[in-house]
Amino acid sequence: MAIKPKYVKQLATTLLERYPEAFNTDFDTNKENVAKLTTVDSKGVRNRVAGYITRKKAATV
């Protein structure tokens, strides 16, 4: 597994703190919510953030 850049972790952590109910263990749902809640233009960055959030939520279940 690749090491995630600092900005991906920071953005994901901030989103999880502010909107914990918006995210779950489904990647596609998280991807849509990241797009709605942020101004990230890059599809790659959006997917990395959504993937990181998905893994964090799955680890807490």
mmCIF file of N, CA and C in Angstrom:
data_model
loop_
_atom_site.group_PDB
_atom_site.id
_atom_site.type_symbol
_atom_site.label_atom_id
_atom_site.label_comp_id
_atom_site.label_asym_id
_atom_site.label_seq_id
_atom_site.Cartn_x
_atom_site.Cartn_y
_atom_site.Cartn_z
ATOM 1 N N MET A 1 0.844 -1.175 0.000
ATOM 2 C CA MET A 1 0.000 0.000 0.000
ATOM 3 C C MET A 1 0.888 1.237 0.000
ATOM 4 N N ALA A 2 0.528 2.209 -0.822
ATOM 5 C CA ALA A 2 1.305 3.432 -0.939
ATOM 6 C C ALA A 2 1.075 4.348 0.255
ATOM 7 N N ILE A 3 2.067 5.153 0.535
ATOM 8 C CA ILE A 3 1.946 6.146 1.601
ATOM 9 C C ILE A 3 1.196 7.344 1.051
ATOM 10 N N LYS A 4 0.182 7.785 1.759
ATOM 11 C CA LYS A 4 -0.634 8.903 1.303
ATOM 12 C C LYS A 4 0.071 10.225 1.601
ATOM 13 N N PRO A 5 -0.027 11.192 0.677
ATOM 14 C CA PRO A 5 0.549 12.513 0.935
ATOM 15 C C PRO A 5 -0.135 13.200 2.121
ATOM 16 N N LYS A 6 0.578 14.109 2.724
ATOM 17 C CA LYS A 6 0.094 14.805 3.913
ATOM 18 C C LYS A 6 -1.209 15.553 3.644
ATOM 19 N N TYR A 7 -1.321 16.184 2.467
ATOM 20 C CA TYR A 7 -2.525 16.970 2.193
ATOM 21 C C TYR A 7 -3.761 16.074 2.072
ATOM 22 N N VAL A 8 -3.597 14.847 1.599
ATOM 23 C CA VAL A 8 -4.730 13.916 1.515
ATOM 24 C C VAL A 8 -5.203 13.558 2.917
ATOM 25 N N LYS A 9 -4.271 13.244 3.800
ATOM 26 C CA LYS A 9 -4.623 12.882 5.174
ATOM 27 C C LYS A 9 -5.257 14.052 5.913
ATOM 28 N N GLN A 10 -4.701 15.253 5.727
ATOM 29 C CA GLN A 10 -5.238 16.421 6.424
ATOM 30 C C GLN A 10 -6.655 16.730 5.959
ATOM 31 N N LEU A 11 -6.879 16.714 4.646
ATOM 32 C CA LEU A 11 -8.202 17.008 4.118
ATOM 33 C C LEU A 11 -9.213 15.958 4.563
ATOM 34 N N ALA A 12 -8.831 14.698 4.498
ATOM 35 C CA ALA A 12 -9.738 13.624 4.908
ATOM 36 C C ALA A 12 -10.071 13.713 6.392
ATOM 37 N N THR A 13 -9.082 13.989 7.213
ATOM 38 C CA THR A 13 -9.314 14.112 8.656
ATOM 39 C C THR A 13 -10.242 15.277 8.954
ATOM 40 N N THR A 14 -10.033 16.394 8.282
ATOM 41 C CA THR A 14 -10.896 17.562 8.474
ATOM 42 C C THR A 14 -12.332 17.252 8.069
ATOM 43 N N LEU A 15 -12.502 16.595 6.937
ATOM 44 C CA LEU A 15 -13.850 16.239 6.485
ATOM 45 C C LEU A 15 -14.526 15.282 7.456
ATOM 46 N N LEU A 16 -13.787 14.302 7.961
ATOM 47 C CA LEU A 16 -14.370 13.353 8.914
ATOM 48 C C LEU A 16 -14.747 14.025 10.225
ATOM 49 N N GLU A 17 -13.991 15.022 10.647
ATOM 50 C CA GLU A 17 -14.319 15.736 11.883
ATOM 51 C C GLU A 17 -15.553 16.610 11.699
ATOM 52 N N ARG A 18 -15.642 17.287 10.559
ATOM 53 C CA ARG A 18 -16.750 18.222 10.322
ATOM 54 C C ARG A 18 -18.035 17.528 9.890
ATOM 55 N N TYR A 19 -17.927 16.477 9.082
ATOM 56 C CA TYR A 19 -19.099 15.806 8.517
ATOM 57 C C TYR A 19 -19.019 14.291 8.722
ATOM 58 N N PRO A 20 -19.018 13.815 9.951
ATOM 59 C CA PRO A 20 -18.864 12.366 10.173
ATOM 60 C C PRO A 20 -20.028 11.548 9.607
ATOM 61 N N GLU A 21 -21.225 12.122 9.572
ATOM 62 C CA GLU A 21 -22.391 11.390 9.092
ATOM 63 C C GLU A 21 -22.452 11.316 7.571
ATOM 64 N N ALA A 22 -21.633 12.099 6.880
ATOM 65 C CA ALA A 22 -21.665 12.131 5.414
ATOM 66 C C ALA A 22 -20.899 10.978 4.783
ATOM 67 N N PHE A 23 -20.100 10.269 5.565
ATOM 68 C CA PHE A 23 -19.234 9.238 5.009
ATOM 69 C C PHE A 23 -19.517 7.873 5.622
ATOM 70 N N ASN A 24 -19.281 6.822 4.814
ATOM 71 C CA ASN A 24 -19.458 5.452 5.278
ATOM 72 C C ASN A 24 -18.377 4.578 4.649
ATOM 73 N N THR A 25 -18.596 3.280 4.565
ATOM 74 C CA THR A 25 -17.576 2.381 4.029
ATOM 75 C C THR A 25 -17.725 2.146 2.525
ATOM 76 N N ASP A 26 -18.606 2.882 1.855
ATOM 77 C CA ASP A 26 -18.793 2.744 0.407
ATOM 78 C C ASP A 26 -18.002 3.820 -0.319
ATOM 79 N N PHE A 27 -17.051 3.399 -1.143
ATOM 80 C CA PHE A 27 -16.159 4.331 -1.838
ATOM 81 C C PHE A 27 -16.921 5.292 -2.746
ATOM 82 N N ASP A 28 -17.887 4.791 -3.517
ATOM 83 C CA ASP A 28 -18.593 5.644 -4.471
ATOM 84 C C ASP A 28 -19.390 6.747 -3.772
ATOM 85 N N THR A 29 -20.018 6.415 -2.671
ATOM 86 C CA THR A 29 -20.745 7.424 -1.889
ATOM 87 C C THR A 29 -19.784 8.460 -1.333
ATOM 88 N N ASN A 30 -18.654 8.001 -0.810
ATOM 89 C CA ASN A 30 -17.662 8.918 -0.258
ATOM 90 C C ASN A 30 -17.083 9.823 -1.344
ATOM 91 N N LYS A 31 -16.883 9.271 -2.532
ATOM 92 C CA LYS A 31 -16.353 10.052 -3.655
ATOM 93 C C LYS A 31 -17.304 11.199 -4.010
ATOM 94 N N GLU A 32 -18.593 10.911 -4.054
ATOM 95 C CA GLU A 32 -19.585 11.947 -4.356
ATOM 96 C C GLU A 32 -19.610 13.008 -3.259
ATOM 97 N N ASN A 33 -19.538 12.583 -2.009
ATOM 98 C CA ASN A 33 -19.578 13.536 -0.901
ATOM 99 C C ASN A 33 -18.322 14.405 -0.846
ATOM 100 N N VAL A 34 -17.173 13.835 -1.168
ATOM 101 C CA VAL A 34 -15.946 14.644 -1.222
ATOM 102 C C VAL A 34 -16.094 15.707 -2.303
ATOM 103 N N ALA A 35 -16.656 15.336 -3.441
ATOM 104 C CA ALA A 35 -16.855 16.300 -4.528
ATOM 105 C C ALA A 35 -17.814 17.413 -4.109
ATOM 106 N N LYS A 36 -18.855 17.076 -3.353
ATOM 107 C CA LYS A 36 -19.834 18.078 -2.906
ATOM 108 C C LYS A 36 -19.262 19.008 -1.842
ATOM 109 N N LEU A 37 -18.470 18.455 -0.923
ATOM 110 C CA LEU A 37 -18.040 19.203 0.252
ATOM 111 C C LEU A 37 -16.721 19.953 0.074
ATOM 112 N N THR A 38 -16.022 19.728 -1.025
ATOM 113 C CA THR A 38 -14.731 20.385 -1.238
ATOM 114 C C THR A 38 -14.697 21.066 -2.595
ATOM 115 N N THR A 39 -13.601 21.764 -2.830
ATOM 116 C CA THR A 39 -13.385 22.406 -4.126
ATOM 117 C C THR A 39 -12.255 21.726 -4.880
ATOM 118 N N VAL A 40 -12.024 20.454 -4.608
ATOM 119 C CA VAL A 40 -10.963 19.699 -5.276
ATOM 120 C C VAL A 40 -11.355 19.505 -6.738
ATOM 121 N N ASP A 41 -10.521 20.001 -7.650
ATOM 122 C CA ASP A 41 -10.805 19.879 -9.073
ATOM 123 C C ASP A 41 -10.238 18.600 -9.668
ATOM 124 N N SER A 42 -9.187 18.089 -9.084
ATOM 125 C CA SER A 42 -8.503 16.920 -9.615
ATOM 126 C C SER A 42 -9.248 15.634 -9.236
ATOM 127 N N LYS A 43 -9.559 14.843 -10.247
ATOM 128 C CA LYS A 43 -10.237 13.577 -10.004
ATOM 129 C C LYS A 43 -9.356 12.629 -9.194
ATOM 130 N N GLY A 44 -8.068 12.640 -9.464
ATOM 131 C CA GLY A 44 -7.144 11.773 -8.747
ATOM 132 C C GLY A 44 -7.071 12.095 -7.269
ATOM 133 N N VAL A 45 -6.993 13.383 -6.943
ATOM 134 C CA VAL A 45 -6.936 13.788 -5.537
ATOM 135 C C VAL A 45 -8.250 13.469 -4.843
ATOM 136 N N ARG A 46 -9.359 13.737 -5.532
ATOM 137 C CA ARG A 46 -10.674 13.425 -4.953
ATOM 138 C C ARG A 46 -10.782 11.937 -4.639
ATOM 139 N N ASN A 47 -10.333 11.095 -5.543
ATOM 140 C CA ASN A 47 -10.412 9.652 -5.328
ATOM 141 C C ASN A 47 -9.486 9.200 -4.208
ATOM 142 N N ARG A 48 -8.325 9.810 -4.087
ATOM 143 C CA ARG A 48 -7.406 9.456 -3.006
ATOM 144 C C ARG A 48 -8.003 9.820 -1.642
ATOM 145 N N VAL A 49 -8.609 11.006 -1.576
ATOM 146 C CA VAL A 49 -9.243 11.431 -0.318
ATOM 147 C C VAL A 49 -10.405 10.493 0.014
ATOM 148 N N ALA A 50 -11.230 10.181 -0.975
ATOM 149 C CA ALA A 50 -12.373 9.286 -0.746
ATOM 150 C C ALA A 50 -11.898 7.895 -0.330
ATOM 151 N N GLY A 51 -10.841 7.411 -0.925
ATOM 152 C CA GLY A 51 -10.298 6.104 -0.566
ATOM 153 C C GLY A 51 -9.744 6.085 0.841
ATOM 154 N N TYR A 52 -9.064 7.148 1.215
ATOM 155 C CA TYR A 52 -8.517 7.248 2.569
ATOM 156 C C TYR A 52 -9.650 7.275 3.601
ATOM 157 N N ILE A 53 -10.691 8.038 3.307
ATOM 158 C CA ILE A 53 -11.847 8.109 4.208
ATOM 159 C C ILE A 53 -12.508 6.740 4.319
ATOM 160 N N THR A 54 -12.654 6.038 3.203
ATOM 161 C CA THR A 54 -13.263 4.719 3.203
ATOM 162 C C THR A 54 -12.487 3.753 4.079
ATOM 163 N N ARG A 55 -11.169 3.780 3.965
ATOM 164 C CA ARG A 55 -10.326 2.890 4.785
ATOM 165 C C ARG A 55 -10.418 3.237 6.259
ATOM 166 N N LYS A 56 -10.468 4.538 6.576
ATOM 167 C CA LYS A 56 -10.584 4.959 7.972
ATOM 168 C C LYS A 56 -11.926 4.520 8.564
ATOM 169 N N LYS A 57 -13.006 4.668 7.791
ATOM 170 C CA LYS A 57 -14.313 4.269 8.285
ATOM 171 C C LYS A 57 -14.388 2.748 8.439
ATOM 172 N N ALA A 58 -13.796 2.011 7.533
ATOM 173 C CA ALA A 58 -13.814 0.550 7.610
ATOM 174 C C ALA A 58 -13.004 0.062 8.823
ATOM 175 N N ALA A 59 -11.967 0.784 9.168
ATOM 176 C CA ALA A 59 -11.136 0.398 10.310
ATOM 177 C C ALA A 59 -11.859 0.622 11.635
ATOM 178 N N THR A 60 -12.817 1.536 11.663
ATOM 179 C CA THR A 60 -13.522 1.833 12.902
ATOM 180 C C THR A 60 -14.760 0.970 13.085
ATOM 181 N N VAL A 61 -15.143 0.236 12.062
ATOM 182 C CA VAL A 61 -16.367 -0.605 12.149
ATOM 183 C C VAL A 61 -16.066 -1.902 12.834
#
